[in-house]
C-alpha positions as a printed Julia matrix, in Angstrom:
562×3 Matrix{Float64}:
   0.0     0.0      0.0
   2.81    2.37     0.9
   4.51    1.5     -2.41
   1.35    2.46    -4.31
   1.15    5.76    -2.48
   4.83    6.48    -3.14
   4.38    5.58    -6.79
   1.32    7.81    -7.06
   3.22   10.72    -5.48
   6.11   10.2     -7.85
   3.75   10.16   -10.83
   2.05   13.32    -9.59
   5.42   14.99    -9.07
   6.57   13.91   -12.52
   3.35   15.27   -14.05
   3.85   18.58   -12.31
   7.36   18.79   -13.66
   6.07   18.06   -17.14
   3.38   20.72   -16.77
   6.04   23.14   -15.59
   8.29   22.36   -18.56
   5.32   22.74   -20.89
   4.52   26.12   -19.3
   8.1    27.26   -19.89
   7.75   26.24   -23.54
   4.43   28.05   -23.83
   6.07   31.23   -22.55
   8.22   31.31   -25.69
   5.22   30.49   -27.88
   3.01   33.22   -26.46
   2.26   35.98   -28.98
   1.45   38.86   -26.65
   2.59   40.28   -23.28
  -0.91   39.56   -21.96
  -0.54   35.86   -22.78
   2.84   35.83   -21.04
   1.37   37.4    -17.92
  -1.42   34.8    -17.87
   1.07   31.9    -17.96
   3.27   33.55   -15.31
   0.34   34.13   -12.99
  -0.86   30.54   -13.38
   2.58   29.06   -12.62
   3.16   31.36    -9.65
  -0.18   30.23    -8.3
   1.09   26.63    -8.43
   4.59   27.25    -7.1
   3.84   29.63    -4.21
   0.23   28.83    -3.46
  -0.84   30.46    -0.23
   1.99   33.0     -0.11
   1.27   36.67    -0.79
   3.31   37.94    -3.76
   3.6    40.85    -6.15
   5.2    41.3     -9.57
   6.88   44.69    -9.99
   7.72   45.91   -13.49
  10.39   48.54   -14.24
   9.09   51.38   -16.46
  11.95   53.78   -17.0
  12.62   55.52   -13.69
   9.43   54.25   -12.05
   8.41   50.84   -10.74
   4.77   49.78   -11.11
   2.81   46.84    -9.71
   1.88   44.55   -12.61
   0.09   41.77   -10.7
  -0.51   40.58    -7.1
  -1.85   37.59    -5.17
  -2.93   36.99    -1.62
  -5.17   38.93     0.75
  -2.17   40.03     2.81
  -0.5    41.8     -0.15
  -1.08   45.54     0.43
  -0.17   46.65    -3.11
  -2.64   47.53    -5.85
  -2.31   46.51    -9.49
  -1.19   49.25   -11.93
  -0.1    51.48    -9.05
   3.39   52.79    -8.53
   5.25   50.69    -5.96
   5.14   52.2     -2.48
   7.97   50.75    -0.4
   6.42   51.99     2.84
   3.48   49.62     2.37
   5.58   46.54     1.67
   9.28   47.15     2.45
  11.73   45.08     0.43
  13.8    44.19     3.47
  10.83   42.24     4.87
  10.34   40.21     1.69
  12.04   37.61    -0.44
  12.97   39.32    -3.73
  13.72   37.49    -6.95
  14.87   39.62    -9.94
  13.68   39.18   -13.52
  16.82   39.48   -15.65
  17.52   39.67   -19.36
  21.14   39.97   -20.49
  22.07   41.63   -17.21
  19.18   44.14   -17.26
  16.53   44.04   -14.54
  13.06   44.01   -16.1
  11.2    43.52   -12.84
  11.06   41.77    -9.47
   8.97   39.14    -7.75
   8.22   39.94    -4.11
   7.34   37.04    -1.79
   6.08   37.27     1.77
   7.31   33.94     3.05
  10.13   31.45     2.75
   9.69   28.87    -0.01
  11.85   25.77    -0.22
  15.09   25.84    -2.15
  13.55   23.62    -4.84
  10.67   26.05    -5.33
  13.14   28.96    -5.42
  15.05   27.14    -8.16
  11.82   26.67   -10.12
  10.86   30.32    -9.54
  14.23   31.56   -10.8
  13.88   29.29   -13.85
  10.34   30.53   -14.47
  11.33   34.19   -14.14
  14.32   33.74   -16.46
  12.15   32.2    -19.17
   9.46   34.82   -18.63
  11.99   37.68   -18.85
  13.53   36.24   -21.99
  10.14   35.7    -23.64
   8.97   39.18   -22.62
  12.11   40.76   -24.08
  11.67   38.75   -27.27
   8.06   39.96   -27.6
   9.19   43.56   -27.17
  11.93   43.11   -29.74
   9.47   41.49   -32.14
   7.06   44.37   -31.59
   9.78   46.91   -32.27
  10.88   44.99   -35.36
   7.26   44.76   -36.55
   6.84   48.45   -35.9
  10.08   49.24   -37.72
   9.06   46.98   -40.59
   5.67   48.67   -40.76
   7.34   52.04   -40.64
   9.7    51.03   -43.4
   6.76   49.69   -45.37
   4.79   52.88   -44.96
   7.84   54.96   -45.77
   8.47   52.76   -48.81
   4.87   53.27   -49.91
   5.29   57.0    -49.39
   8.56   56.89   -51.32
   6.87   55.02   -54.16
   4.12   57.63   -54.17
   6.79   60.31   -54.28
   8.41   58.55   -57.23
   5.05   58.78   -58.97
   4.97   62.45   -58.04
   8.28   62.93   -59.84
   6.67   61.48   -62.95
   3.79   63.96   -62.87
   3.96   66.61   -65.57
   1.81   69.23   -63.83
   3.05   70.85   -60.64
  -0.53   71.33   -59.4
  -1.03   67.55   -59.63
   2.17   66.99   -57.63
   1.02   69.36   -54.91
  -2.49   67.88   -54.7
  -1.26   64.28   -54.57
   1.37   65.07   -51.95
  -1.28   66.71   -49.76
  -3.46   63.62   -50.16
  -0.6    61.29   -49.14
   0.03   63.29   -45.95
  -3.63   63.46   -44.98
  -4.05   59.71   -45.55
  -1.0    58.98   -43.39
  -2.34   60.89   -40.37
  -6.05   60.53   -41.12
  -6.65   64.28   -40.91
 -10.02   65.83   -41.76
  -8.59   68.94   -43.46
  -5.26   70.09   -44.83
  -3.46   72.96   -46.53
  -0.21   73.23   -48.45
   1.67   76.54   -48.46
   4.74   77.24   -50.57
   7.27   80.03   -50.42
   6.92   82.56   -53.22
  10.64   82.07   -53.75
  11.46   78.44   -53.13
  14.63   78.12   -51.11
  14.12   81.48   -49.39
  12.67   80.95   -45.92
  11.96   84.65   -45.43
   9.81   84.92   -48.55
   6.0    84.97   -47.99
   3.91   81.82   -48.09
   1.08   81.39   -50.59
  -1.72   78.83   -50.54
  -0.98   76.22   -53.19
  -3.54   73.52   -52.25
  -6.18   72.94   -49.59
  -9.21   70.81   -48.88
 -11.72   70.63   -46.03
 -10.93   74.17   -44.84
 -11.46   77.62   -46.33
  -8.98   80.46   -46.76
 -10.8    82.54   -44.16
 -10.3    79.88   -41.5
  -6.68   79.45   -42.53
  -6.13   83.18   -42.23
  -7.59   82.99   -38.72
  -4.58   81.06   -37.44
  -3.15   84.08   -35.64
  -0.87   84.63   -32.69
  -1.88   86.98   -29.91
   0.07   89.79   -31.58
  -1.94   89.3    -34.78
   0.85   87.76   -36.84
   0.0    84.76   -39.0
   0.94   81.57   -37.15
   2.24   79.42   -40.06
   4.62   82.14   -41.26
   5.84   82.85   -37.71
   6.36   79.18   -36.83
   8.47   78.17   -39.84
  11.41   76.1    -38.65
  13.03   72.68   -38.87
  10.66   70.66   -36.67
   7.08   69.45   -36.75
   4.83   71.42   -34.4
   1.6    70.13   -32.85
  -1.17   72.12   -31.2
  -4.17   70.71   -29.36
  -7.24   72.32   -27.88
  -7.34   72.18   -24.08
 -10.32   69.97   -23.26
 -11.11   71.85   -20.05
 -10.51   75.45   -21.09
 -11.54   74.88   -24.7
  -8.59   76.96   -25.98
  -5.76   76.18   -28.37
  -2.54   77.32   -26.66
  -0.58   79.82   -28.68
  -3.43   80.86   -30.99
  -5.66   83.89   -30.71
  -9.0    82.54   -29.53
 -11.1    85.09   -31.4
  -9.77   84.16   -34.85
  -9.08   80.44   -35.2
 -11.86   78.08   -36.45
 -14.32   76.8    -33.85
 -14.04   73.29   -35.27
 -10.27   73.17   -34.67
  -9.41   70.29   -32.32
  -5.73   69.85   -33.09
  -3.21   70.89   -35.67
   0.09   69.6    -37.03
   2.4    71.94   -38.93
   5.29   70.34   -40.8
   8.09   72.19   -42.61
   8.74   71.26   -46.23
  12.51   71.32   -46.27
  15.39   69.23   -47.58
  19.12   69.91   -47.68
  18.44   73.32   -46.08
  16.15   74.25   -48.98
  12.98   75.82   -47.54
  10.04   74.91   -49.79
   6.97   75.6    -47.65
   4.79   74.2    -44.87
   1.92   71.72   -44.62
  -0.94   72.05   -42.14
  -2.97   68.99   -41.09
  -6.13   69.5    -39.04
  -8.14   67.38   -36.58
  -6.1    64.19   -36.46
  -6.97   61.21   -34.23
  -4.11   61.04   -31.66
  -5.77   58.15   -29.81
  -4.91   55.8    -32.65
  -2.04   53.43   -31.87
  -0.17   54.4    -35.06
  -0.43   58.17   -34.47
   3.02   58.79   -32.96
   4.62   56.34   -35.35
   2.99   58.02   -38.36
   4.0    61.4    -37.01
   7.61   60.23   -37.17
   7.06   58.93   -40.69
   5.73   62.34   -41.66
   9.2    63.83   -41.14
  10.69   61.68   -43.9
   7.68   62.17   -46.12
   7.95   65.95   -45.85
  11.53   65.81   -47.08
  10.56   63.65   -50.03
   7.65   65.94   -50.87
   9.79   69.04   -50.59
  12.32   67.51   -52.97
   9.61   66.55   -55.48
   7.98   69.99   -55.44
  11.3    71.83   -55.64
  12.55   69.55   -58.4
   9.47   70.31   -60.49
   9.95   74.02   -59.93
  13.59   73.72   -61.04
  12.49   71.81   -64.13
   9.99   74.53   -65.0
  12.6    77.21   -64.4
  14.98   75.35   -66.7
  12.24   75.02   -69.3
  11.4    78.71   -68.99
  15.1    79.43   -69.38
  15.29   77.34   -72.55
  12.17   78.98   -73.96
  13.51   82.39   -73.01
  16.85   81.6    -74.62
  15.11   80.57   -77.81
  12.92   83.66   -77.7
  15.98   85.81   -77.19
  17.65   84.17   -80.18
  14.63   84.72   -82.4
  13.88   88.19   -81.09
  17.56   89.07   -81.34
  17.56   88.02   -84.99
  14.49   90.14   -85.59
  16.0    93.08   -83.75
  19.09   92.97   -85.91
  16.76   93.97   -88.72
  15.59   96.94   -86.66
  19.03   98.57   -86.71
  20.27  101.12   -89.24
  21.89   99.61   -92.31
  24.1   102.52   -93.38
  24.91  106.14   -92.55
  23.42  108.98   -94.62
  25.61  110.72   -97.15
  24.32  114.21   -96.34
  27.43  116.23   -95.48
  25.65  118.71   -93.16
  24.7   115.91   -90.78
  26.86  114.23   -88.16
  24.94  111.23   -86.87
  25.73  108.51   -84.31
  23.58  105.89   -82.66
  23.59  103.04   -80.16
  21.16  100.15   -79.66
  21.37   97.35   -77.09
  19.0    94.63   -75.94
  18.0    94.21   -72.32
  17.73   90.73   -70.8
  13.99   91.02   -71.46
  14.08   91.3    -75.23
  11.87   94.22   -76.12
  11.22   95.91   -79.42
  13.14   99.15   -79.82
  13.55  100.38   -83.37
  16.1   102.99   -84.41
  16.74  104.06   -87.99
  17.8   106.85   -90.33
  17.15  106.9    -94.08
  17.78  109.45   -96.83
  14.94  110.9    -98.83
  14.78  111.48  -102.58
  16.26  114.99  -102.32
  19.13  114.22   -99.91
  16.93  115.06   -96.92
  17.0   112.74   -93.9
  14.22  110.88   -92.04
  14.81  109.34   -88.62
  12.89  107.41   -85.97
  13.25  105.95   -82.49
  10.35  103.72   -81.41
   9.62  101.41   -78.46
   6.88   98.75   -78.39
   5.15   97.67   -75.17
   5.96   94.3    -73.66
   8.89   92.03   -74.43
   9.76   88.85   -76.25
   8.93   87.55   -79.7
   5.53   89.25   -79.95
   7.06   92.66   -79.32
   9.87   92.02   -81.81
   7.38   90.87   -84.46
   5.2    93.89   -83.82
   8.12   96.24   -84.27
   9.29   94.41   -87.4
   5.87   95.01   -88.95
   5.95   98.65   -87.83
   9.4    99.1    -89.4
   8.08   97.86   -92.74
   5.19  100.32   -92.54
   7.45  103.25   -91.67
   9.97  102.51   -94.41
   7.19  102.14   -96.97
   5.55  105.49   -96.16
   8.14  107.8    -94.59
   9.17  109.44   -97.88
   5.58  110.0    -99.05
   4.17  112.02   -96.1
   5.15  115.1    -94.17
   5.87  114.7    -90.45
   2.38  115.21   -88.93
   0.53  113.26   -91.62
   3.06  110.45   -91.32
   2.33  109.94   -87.61
  -1.43  109.88   -88.27
  -0.9   107.25   -90.92
   1.31  105.15   -88.64
  -1.21  105.34   -85.82
  -3.99  104.12   -88.11
  -1.92  101.1    -89.17
  -0.84  100.27   -85.62
  -4.43  100.48   -84.32
  -5.49   97.93   -86.93
  -2.67   95.59   -86.04
  -2.88   95.67   -82.22
  -6.67   95.69   -81.93
  -7.71   93.56   -78.94
  -4.14   92.78   -77.82
  -3.52   95.74   -75.51
  -0.19   96.42   -77.21
   1.0    99.88   -78.24
   4.22  101.63   -79.13
   5.79  105.02   -78.62
   7.58  106.7    -81.48
   9.54  109.86   -82.2
  10.1   110.79   -85.84
  12.21  113.61   -87.22
  12.89  115.07   -90.67
  15.96  117.16   -91.48
  16.03  119.14   -94.68
  18.81  118.61   -97.21
  20.38  121.93   -96.25
  20.33  121.08   -92.57
  18.49  124.3    -91.74
  15.06  122.9    -90.96
  14.02  120.16   -88.52
  10.53  118.71   -87.96
   9.99  116.52   -84.86
   6.84  114.59   -83.91
   6.3   112.38   -80.86
   3.64  109.82   -80.03
   3.92  109.22   -76.28
   7.72  108.97   -76.54
  10.13  110.28   -73.86
  11.0   113.96   -74.45
  13.83  114.59   -76.92
  16.57  117.11   -76.11
  17.3   119.81   -78.69
  20.35  122.0    -78.2
  20.26  125.46   -79.81
  23.8   126.76   -80.16
  22.7   130.34   -80.9
  20.71  130.53   -77.67
  22.92  128.06   -75.74
  19.8   126.36   -74.38
  18.38  122.85   -74.31
  14.72  122.47   -75.24
  12.53  119.54   -74.22
  10.47  118.33   -77.18
   7.52  116.76   -75.41
   5.05  114.25   -76.84
   1.96  115.87   -78.34
  -0.33  112.84   -78.14
  -0.54  109.31   -76.68
   1.36  106.31   -78.06
   0.43  104.7    -81.35
  -2.33  102.13   -81.03
  -4.09  103.81   -78.09
  -6.89  105.36   -80.11
  -7.52  105.75   -83.8
  -8.64  109.4    -83.85
  -5.63  111.29   -82.57
  -4.01  114.51   -83.76
  -0.23  114.72   -83.55
   1.5   118.08   -83.29
   4.87  118.59   -84.99
   7.67  120.76   -83.62
   9.14  122.89   -86.45
  12.66  124.14   -85.7
  15.12  126.26   -87.63
  18.61  124.85   -87.19
  22.17  126.0    -87.73
  25.65  124.51   -87.37
  26.35  123.34   -83.82
  22.74  122.46   -83.02
  22.11  118.92   -81.8
  19.16  116.57   -81.27
  19.15  113.68   -78.78
  16.37  111.09   -79.15
  16.33  107.97   -76.96
  14.1   105.22   -75.6
  12.96  104.96   -71.98
  15.5   102.18   -71.42
  18.04  104.99   -70.99
  16.25  107.16   -68.43
  14.56  104.28   -66.56
  17.68  102.17   -66.09
  17.98  101.35   -62.36
  21.12  101.59   -60.27
  22.7    98.55   -58.61
  20.63   99.08   -55.45
  17.44   99.13   -57.49
  16.14  102.27   -55.82
  16.87  105.06   -58.33
  16.56  105.58   -62.1
  19.2   107.1    -64.34
  16.68  109.85   -65.02
  16.15  112.7    -67.48
  18.07  115.25   -65.39
  21.21  113.13   -65.53
  20.82  112.62   -69.29
  20.41  116.38   -69.8
  23.48  117.14   -67.67
  25.67  114.7    -69.64
  24.29  116.01   -72.92
  25.01  119.58   -71.88
  28.58  118.7    -70.91
  29.56  117.31   -74.3
  27.14  118.95   -76.75
  29.97  120.91   -78.44
  31.63  117.65   -79.42
  30.8   115.24   -82.24
  27.75  113.0    -82.33
  29.73  109.83   -81.55
  31.4   111.48   -78.55
  27.98  112.44   -77.17
  26.76  108.84   -77.53
  29.93  107.47   -75.93
  29.63  109.91   -73.0
  26.06  108.83   -72.31
  26.99  105.14   -72.45
  30.03  105.58   -70.22
  27.96  107.2    -67.48
  25.15  104.69   -67.96
  27.56  101.77   -67.51
  28.82  103.35   -64.3
  25.24  103.61   -63.15
  24.13  100.08   -63.97
  25.65   96.93   -65.44
  24.51   96.17   -69.01
  23.83   92.57   -67.95
  21.27   93.74   -65.39
  19.26   96.08   -67.61
  15.83   94.68   -68.29
  14.91   97.01   -71.16
  16.41   97.92   -74.5
  18.44  101.13   -74.72
  18.36  103.15   -77.94
  20.16  106.46   -78.51
  20.17  108.6    -81.65
  22.21  111.83   -81.85
  22.1   114.33   -84.76
  24.66  117.11   -84.91
  24.34  119.87   -87.51
  27.6   120.77   -89.2
């Protein structure tokens, strides 16, 4: 009988050992921390049945009670450990270790046998290892998910780079960001000058929120929050649930429906592109903080895509502009004088240069049938090919009619032709025409909205301003043009120019060359030859502004009576 009882006890003990070994195996098979805790609690209940115990878990600098057992245990689950309630020196403490790090402790109020202590230490070691493995797996899963989401975002950004329209790039990028953080509204602002953080922001794309509400994002001093908060880091704002206010924003102006807000800078390699605003996210979601971190990488990718498209368009505009300059330059070459007149009483010099915005200046001098001389300086509105083509057509009209009409009738005729050609386009041109008799003793000058010419009378030693008598050609069809009739003598001089001369800006961009300066230079060298007068004007103009920075054509025509 005793042998049967001993055998039964041995079998029971062996079964318990097998159950214990199976429990240790199940710890490593458990998928979640909750399943681990359930196995641990069950095994502790078997090993230290009847003894009060508590499992303390280390959370950073604090220690919290994860589970307890026994009516005599004074600690509460999920509370921070209070040593005054259950001092460690009164308890048996077994650490939970993983690679030398303490993850937690088991507190026992009692003295278990050495065999049970051995089993407890074995159980805690397996539990600690399994718990650490679950955390590592969770971190790896999270990292893998993050990499997957970032890869998806990167793939989306690759598609963005294939878009041909910048508006489509901006709209799709905004959609990607809102999908990532599940926001209910969003706005994309870009700098007016990409790469310049101080340049103003403009609204490129938005959905779910109006411009008025966006403008209401103001600081207490009234400044616009997105512009003031531009920096390197993502900023989050959230309405205080008790006070109902959004810290940092002026309560009277921001939208009532605003719950929270994320502002992310669009920046890569120190290139400031803009800022994205995401409204009313769901921070309670488990992926929120993780997705917020992913947003940082996505913003860099988006900034690169948007900036790259802008650079492509700038390059394309540059190529188009270069081609336009080539074509317009070829056309303008035809707008220059072909040869000097043979009239011996006339000393004539001229200069014509193109600004970086190809315009449509026309300067010419032709001899009439009786050795008289006809001249013109004209300037068409606008720039580029259209302006050059317009002036080319005008040149043909002037050359075809200049010898058949007197000065005032000629301008009326030109105006009629220009009005027909520019109808509905808004284009116009200014023109100054002059006619010098064969003897050099009579000059007729007519201006259509052109800058005032300077006429030097040697006999009176004065400079007269020959003002325009009517608006530019193409403004209105019924216009009367008044002609200045002047008697001339040797030493007299006429300076006609385009507004590219007087309106040329200095290097600081705050002052024009101006008529007074032109008159002063003209006065200082008027006794010299025509070419010297032109050279003097150009020398002072080049000191005033670099030719490479002038945005308008400069035309100068000087007649000197011998």
